[in-house]
Short mmCIF file of C-alpha atoms in Angstrom, two decimals:
data_model
loop_
_atom_site.label_atom_id
_atom_site.label_comp_id
_atom_site.label_asym_id
_atom_site.label_seq_id
_atom_site.Cartn_x
_atom_site.Cartn_y
_atom_site.Cartn_z
CA MET Z 1 0.00 0.00 0.00
CA ASN Z 2 1.46 3.37 -1.02
CA PRO Z 3 1.83 6.22 1.51
CA SER Z 4 -1.15 8.11 0.08
CA ALA Z 5 -3.43 5.09 0.38
CA SER Z 6 -2.14 4.40 3.89
CA ALA Z 7 -2.87 7.98 4.93
CA GLY Z 8 -6.36 7.75 3.46
CA MET Z 9 -7.01 4.51 5.32
CA ALA Z 10 -5.82 6.09 8.58
CA VAL Z 11 -8.24 9.00 8.12
CA LEU Z 12 -11.04 6.53 7.38
CA LEU Z 13 -10.36 4.44 10.48
CA VAL Z 14 -9.87 7.36 12.85
CA GLY Z 15 -12.83 9.38 11.58
CA GLY Z 16 -15.02 6.28 11.47
CA GLY Z 17 -14.00 5.37 15.00
CA ALA Z 18 -15.04 8.80 16.24
CA VAL Z 19 -18.43 8.43 14.53
CA LEU Z 20 -18.91 5.02 16.15
CA LEU Z 21 -18.07 6.36 19.60
CA TRP Z 22 -20.43 9.31 19.17
CA SER Z 23 -23.21 7.02 17.96
CA GLY Z 24 -23.40 5.72 21.51
CA THR Z 25 -23.52 9.20 23.00
CA PRO Z 26 -27.34 9.66 22.89
CA ILE Z 27 -27.78 6.22 24.45
CA ALA Z 28 -25.32 6.90 27.27
CA ASN Z 29 -26.76 10.39 27.72
CA LYS Z 30 -30.28 9.01 27.93
CA ILE Z 31 -29.15 6.63 30.68
CA ALA Z 32 -27.31 9.41 32.52
CA VAL Z 33 -30.29 11.81 32.55
CA ALA Z 34 -32.42 9.05 34.07
CA HIS Z 35 -30.11 9.13 37.10
CA MET Z 36 -29.42 12.84 37.52
CA ASP Z 37 -30.50 16.33 36.51
CA PRO Z 38 -30.04 16.62 32.70
CA MET Z 39 -28.03 19.85 32.82
CA THR Z 40 -25.81 18.41 35.55
CA ALA Z 41 -25.17 15.29 33.47
CA GLY Z 42 -24.10 17.38 30.49
CA VAL Z 43 -21.82 19.57 32.57
CA LEU Z 44 -20.32 16.73 34.63
CA ARG Z 45 -19.20 14.65 31.65
CA SER Z 46 -17.27 17.53 30.09
CA MET Z 47 -15.98 18.93 33.38
CA LEU Z 48 -14.42 15.59 34.31
CA ALA Z 49 -12.94 15.28 30.83
CA GLY Z 50 -11.66 18.85 31.06
CA LEU Z 51 -9.90 18.23 34.37
CA ILE Z 52 -8.24 15.12 32.95
CA ALA Z 53 -7.29 16.96 29.78
CA LEU Z 54 -5.84 19.89 31.72
CA GLY Z 55 -3.59 17.55 33.67
CA ILE Z 56 -2.42 15.75 30.53
CA ALA Z 57 -1.85 18.94 28.56
CA THR Z 58 0.14 20.48 31.40
CA ALA Z 59 2.23 17.38 32.11
CA ALA Z 60 2.94 16.75 28.42
CA ARG Z 61 3.60 20.44 27.77
CA LEU Z 62 1.37 20.38 24.75
CA PRO Z 63 1.81 23.44 22.53
CA ARG Z 64 -0.64 26.28 22.92
CA PRO Z 65 -1.71 28.89 20.39
CA ARG Z 66 0.50 31.92 19.90
CA ALA Z 67 -1.41 34.18 17.54
CA PRO Z 68 -4.54 35.94 18.87
CA GLY Z 69 -6.59 34.43 16.08
CA HIS Z 70 -5.56 30.94 17.09
CA TRP Z 71 -6.54 31.65 20.71
CA GLY Z 72 -9.93 32.65 19.40
CA LEU Z 73 -10.23 29.34 17.54
CA LEU Z 74 -9.28 27.46 20.71
CA LEU Z 75 -11.82 29.26 22.87
CA GLY Z 76 -14.52 28.98 20.22
CA SER Z 77 -13.90 25.29 19.65
CA GLY Z 78 -13.56 24.47 23.35
CA ILE Z 79 -16.59 26.34 24.65
CA ALA Z 80 -18.85 25.39 21.74
CA SER Z 81 -17.86 21.72 21.51
CA PHE Z 82 -17.15 20.88 25.14
CA ALA Z 83 -19.39 23.18 27.19
CA VAL Z 84 -22.45 24.49 25.36
CA TRP Z 85 -23.07 21.47 23.14
CA PRO Z 86 -23.01 18.76 25.88
CA MET Z 87 -25.26 20.86 28.11
CA LEU Z 88 -27.84 21.43 25.38
CA LEU Z 89 -27.74 17.81 24.24
CA SER Z 90 -28.42 16.56 27.78
CA LEU Z 91 -31.17 19.11 28.29
CA GLY Z 92 -32.80 18.07 25.04
CA LEU Z 93 -32.51 14.35 25.78
CA GLY Z 94 -34.27 14.96 29.06
CA ARG Z 95 -37.33 15.94 27.00
CA THR Z 96 -37.14 13.96 23.76
CA THR Z 97 -36.09 10.54 22.50
CA ALA Z 98 -32.77 9.14 21.29
CA ASN Z 99 -34.25 8.70 17.81
CA HIS Z 100 -35.27 12.34 17.59
CA ALA Z 101 -31.79 13.29 18.77
CA ALA Z 102 -30.32 11.04 16.07
CA LEU Z 103 -32.30 12.84 13.37
CA ILE Z 104 -31.18 16.26 14.53
CA LEU Z 105 -27.57 15.14 15.00
CA ALA Z 106 -27.63 13.97 11.38
CA GLN Z 107 -27.74 17.64 10.36
CA LEU Z 108 -24.24 18.20 11.79
CA PRO Z 109 -22.43 17.35 8.52
CA LEU Z 110 -24.61 19.74 6.53
CA LEU Z 111 -24.21 22.54 9.05
CA THR Z 112 -20.46 21.93 9.43
CA GLY Z 113 -19.95 21.91 5.68
CA LEU Z 114 -22.06 25.04 5.24
CA ILE Z 115 -20.15 26.97 7.90
CA ALA Z 116 -16.80 25.86 6.49
CA ALA Z 117 -17.85 26.78 2.95
CA ALA Z 118 -19.12 30.18 4.09
CA VAL Z 119 -15.85 30.91 5.89
CA ASP Z 120 -13.83 29.84 2.85
CA ARG Z 121 -16.22 31.62 0.47
CA ARG Z 122 -16.61 28.53 -1.66
CA TRP Z 123 -19.37 25.99 -2.18
CA PRO Z 124 -19.14 22.20 -2.35
CA ARG Z 125 -19.75 20.41 -5.63
CA ARG Z 126 -23.23 19.44 -6.76
CA GLY Z 127 -22.71 15.81 -5.81
CA TRP Z 128 -22.11 16.87 -2.21
CA TRP Z 129 -25.42 18.72 -2.12
CA ALA Z 130 -27.20 15.78 -3.78
CA GLY Z 131 -25.74 13.39 -1.22
CA MET Z 132 -26.78 15.65 1.63
CA ALA Z 133 -30.30 15.92 0.21
CA LEU Z 134 -30.64 12.14 -0.15
CA ALA Z 135 -29.32 11.54 3.34
CA GLY Z 136 -31.60 14.28 4.66
CA VAL Z 137 -34.62 12.44 3.26
CA GLY Z 138 -33.35 9.27 4.89
CA THR Z 139 -32.94 10.92 8.28
CA PHE Z 140 -36.44 12.39 8.05
CA PHE Z 141 -38.02 8.98 7.52
CA LEU Z 142 -35.65 7.43 10.02
CA VAL Z 143 -37.44 9.21 12.85
CA PHE Z 144 -40.85 10.30 11.59
CA TYR Z 145 -41.77 6.94 10.01
CA ARG Z 146 -39.87 4.63 12.33
CA SER Z 147 -42.92 2.79 13.74
CA ASP Z 148 -46.51 2.00 12.73
CA GLY Z 149 -46.25 4.28 9.71
CA ALA Z 150 -47.01 7.28 11.89
CA LEU Z 151 -45.86 10.65 10.63
CA LEU Z 152 -44.95 12.10 14.01
CA GLN Z 153 -44.31 10.24 17.21
CA GLU Z 154 -45.90 11.68 20.32
CA ASP Z 155 -42.85 10.81 22.40
CA GLY Z 156 -40.77 13.49 20.71
CA GLY Z 157 -40.91 16.72 22.67
CA LEU Z 158 -40.82 19.84 20.52
CA VAL Z 159 -38.91 21.80 23.15
CA GLY Z 160 -36.29 19.08 23.45
CA ASP Z 161 -35.91 18.90 19.68
CA LEU Z 162 -35.41 22.66 19.41
CA ILE Z 163 -32.83 22.65 22.22
CA ILE Z 164 -30.80 19.96 20.45
CA LEU Z 165 -31.16 21.75 17.11
CA GLY Z 166 -29.74 24.94 18.59
CA GLY Z 167 -26.89 22.97 20.12
CA THR Z 168 -26.20 21.32 16.78
CA VAL Z 169 -25.64 24.68 15.10
CA ILE Z 170 -23.24 25.70 17.86
CA CYS Z 171 -21.43 22.36 17.71
CA ALA Z 172 -20.95 22.67 13.95
CA GLY Z 173 -19.19 25.98 14.48
CA GLY Z 174 -16.98 24.34 17.08
CA TYR Z 175 -16.07 21.58 14.64
CA VAL Z 176 -14.96 24.09 12.03
CA ALA Z 177 -12.86 26.01 14.55
CA GLY Z 178 -11.27 22.80 15.86
CA GLY Z 179 -10.57 21.51 12.39
CA ARG Z 180 -8.80 24.74 11.47
CA LEU Z 181 -6.72 24.88 14.63
CA SER Z 182 -5.65 21.23 14.61
CA PRO Z 183 -3.09 21.56 11.78
CA VAL Z 184 -1.53 24.56 13.59
CA ILE Z 185 -0.97 23.26 17.14
CA GLY Z 186 -1.81 19.58 16.70
CA THR Z 187 -4.81 17.39 17.33
CA TRP Z 188 -4.08 16.59 20.96
CA SER Z 189 -3.37 20.22 21.80
CA THR Z 190 -6.60 21.32 20.15
CA THR Z 191 -8.59 18.71 22.04
CA PHE Z 192 -7.02 18.89 25.49
CA TRP Z 193 -6.54 22.66 25.68
CA GLY Z 194 -10.03 23.07 24.27
CA LEU Z 195 -11.45 20.92 27.05
CA ALA Z 196 -9.43 22.92 29.57
CA ALA Z 197 -10.75 26.19 28.15
CA ALA Z 198 -14.30 24.92 28.56
CA LEU Z 199 -13.72 24.57 32.32
CA THR Z 200 -14.16 28.34 32.64
CA VAL Z 201 -17.84 27.74 31.86
CA LEU Z 202 -18.28 24.21 33.17
CA ILE Z 203 -17.02 24.54 36.76
CA PRO Z 204 -19.21 27.52 37.76
CA THR Z 205 -22.22 25.90 36.09
CA PHE Z 206 -21.63 22.60 37.90
CA LEU Z 207 -21.40 24.31 41.28
CA LEU Z 208 -24.71 26.04 40.63
CA ARG Z 209 -26.39 22.79 39.56
CA LEU Z 210 -24.85 20.57 42.26
CA PRO Z 211 -27.83 20.63 44.69
CA ARG Z 212 -30.28 19.53 41.98
CA THR Z 213 -29.10 15.90 41.95
CA ASP Z 214 -29.52 13.27 44.67
CA TRP Z 215 -26.04 11.79 44.31
CA SER Z 216 -26.78 8.88 46.63
CA GLY Z 217 -29.43 7.75 44.15
CA VAL Z 218 -27.12 7.62 41.13
CA GLY Z 219 -26.66 3.91 40.39
CA PRO Z 220 -23.85 2.01 38.61
CA ALA Z 221 -25.56 2.45 35.23
CA GLY Z 222 -25.57 6.22 35.68
CA TRP Z 223 -21.88 6.37 36.57
CA THR Z 224 -21.00 4.01 33.72
CA ALA Z 225 -22.82 6.31 31.32
CA ILE Z 226 -20.92 9.33 32.67
CA ALA Z 227 -17.63 7.43 32.29
CA TYR Z 228 -18.47 6.63 28.65
CA LEU Z 229 -19.40 10.24 27.94
CA THR Z 230 -16.27 11.53 29.69
CA ILE Z 231 -13.56 9.26 28.31
CA LEU Z 232 -14.87 7.98 24.99
CA SER Z 233 -17.15 10.77 23.77
CA SER Z 234 -15.37 13.83 25.13
CA LEU Z 235 -11.70 12.76 25.04
CA LEU Z 236 -11.02 10.05 22.46
CA GLY Z 237 -13.94 10.95 20.21
CA TYR Z 238 -13.05 14.61 19.78
CA ALA Z 239 -9.31 13.93 19.42
CA ALA Z 240 -9.97 11.42 16.64
CA TRP Z 241 -12.51 13.68 14.95
CA PHE Z 242 -10.35 16.80 14.89
CA TRP Z 243 -7.42 14.73 13.58
CA ALA Z 244 -9.56 13.39 10.74
CA LEU Z 245 -11.00 16.83 9.95
CA GLY Z 246 -7.54 18.39 9.80
CA ARG Z 247 -6.17 15.76 7.40
CA GLY Z 248 -9.16 14.67 5.38
CA GLY Z 249 -10.90 18.01 4.82
CA ILE Z 250 -13.80 19.47 6.78
CA THR Z 251 -16.44 19.13 4.05
CA ARG Z 252 -15.46 15.57 3.11
CA ILE Z 253 -15.03 14.12 6.59
CA SER Z 254 -18.03 15.90 8.12
CA SER Z 255 -20.36 14.01 5.75
CA TRP Z 256 -19.43 10.75 7.49
CA GLN Z 257 -21.53 11.79 10.44
CA LEU Z 258 -24.56 10.94 8.34
CA LEU Z 259 -23.90 7.36 9.45
CA GLN Z 260 -24.46 8.27 13.10
CA PRO Z 261 -28.28 8.08 13.15
CA VAL Z 262 -28.17 4.58 11.66
CA LEU Z 263 -25.70 3.40 14.28
CA THR Z 264 -27.53 5.22 17.07
CA VAL Z 265 -30.85 3.60 16.22
CA GLY Z 266 -29.14 0.21 16.16
CA LEU Z 267 -27.67 0.85 19.60
CA ALA Z 268 -31.04 2.13 20.82
CA ALA Z 269 -32.61 -1.15 19.70
CA ALA Z 270 -29.95 -3.14 21.53
CA PHE Z 271 -29.82 -1.16 24.77
CA LEU Z 272 -33.17 0.64 24.98
CA GLY Z 273 -35.37 -1.94 23.28
CA GLU Z 274 -36.49 0.26 20.38
CA ALA Z 275 -37.92 -1.63 17.40
CA VAL Z 276 -36.08 -1.98 14.06
CA THR Z 277 -38.72 -1.47 11.35
CA VAL Z 278 -38.83 -1.63 7.55
CA PRO Z 279 -39.03 2.19 7.28
CA LEU Z 280 -35.94 2.36 9.48
CA LEU Z 281 -34.04 0.01 7.15
CA LEU Z 282 -35.11 2.03 4.09
CA SER Z 283 -33.95 5.20 5.82
CA ALA Z 284 -30.62 3.57 6.60
CA ALA Z 285 -30.16 2.70 2.92
CA ALA Z 286 -30.83 6.31 1.90
CA ILE Z 287 -28.38 7.65 4.47
CA LEU Z 288 -25.63 5.25 3.40
CA ALA Z 289 -26.18 6.10 -0.28
CA GLY Z 290 -26.16 9.82 0.48
CA THR Z 291 -22.94 9.50 2.46
CA ALA Z 292 -21.25 7.73 -0.45
CA LEU Z 293 -22.52 10.32 -2.93
CA ALA Z 294 -21.23 13.21 -0.81
CA GLN Z 295 -17.67 11.90 -0.87
CA PRO Z 296 -15.25 13.73 -3.22
CA ARG Z 297 -14.56 12.04 -6.54
CA LYS Z 298 -11.01 10.91 -7.18
#
């Protein structure tokens, strides 16, 4: 295998691994919010990850930004991706279902690509838009026709959906900032210093929310979910994702997140007992086809 092919395979494996880890995030988050206040769950996962990251970044003497613009990217990426987004996702999942969250999360590639294209003042090729449109149709049917042929499930809370949608827009901006900073100071620096920067928001918020949770009532499942969200979603997931974005291109790699709703629904079926229906399988086919179509042609 030539070096170019090896590099491409590495990007595929790392980016795909991040998508797989994040596919379990709504499931773990849903479990966590059943054991504690939703806002507290969102803050706690990132605060713990931030404290770990701060220790690692300091001990390893990871490089920090030098230019003011790069500091802005670090703060924007850290606060958006590691503070605001986890809080809003947990708040939303306290009111809506994992499948609704999966649908909204599927818009991340489109929003990330749009923000990146707007910043660069360029637009993706037509095939990218066609792939996004096809996958968008798939994600619509994935949730709204996932059981009994019903158009809209009553278990999806509108408020929760809107909270997650707002968080998705913010998260997309954080992805773009992180992807731009990663080639400058490195993937690990972007991730760990970004998590540390988010502590400026997370620690005060956690102290304010601390009395809202009965900590003696948080069972092993709740703590396991927090551990998953802390180590796999917040640390390894973001490090892998920023690395892939920096080397594979923001518009190209971001489209891979269209696979997340398919994987999330599969995990929801396994761990939450949600049914796998024919409409769900048809939606999965549309999402996979759209993801393939959105990839750049060689």
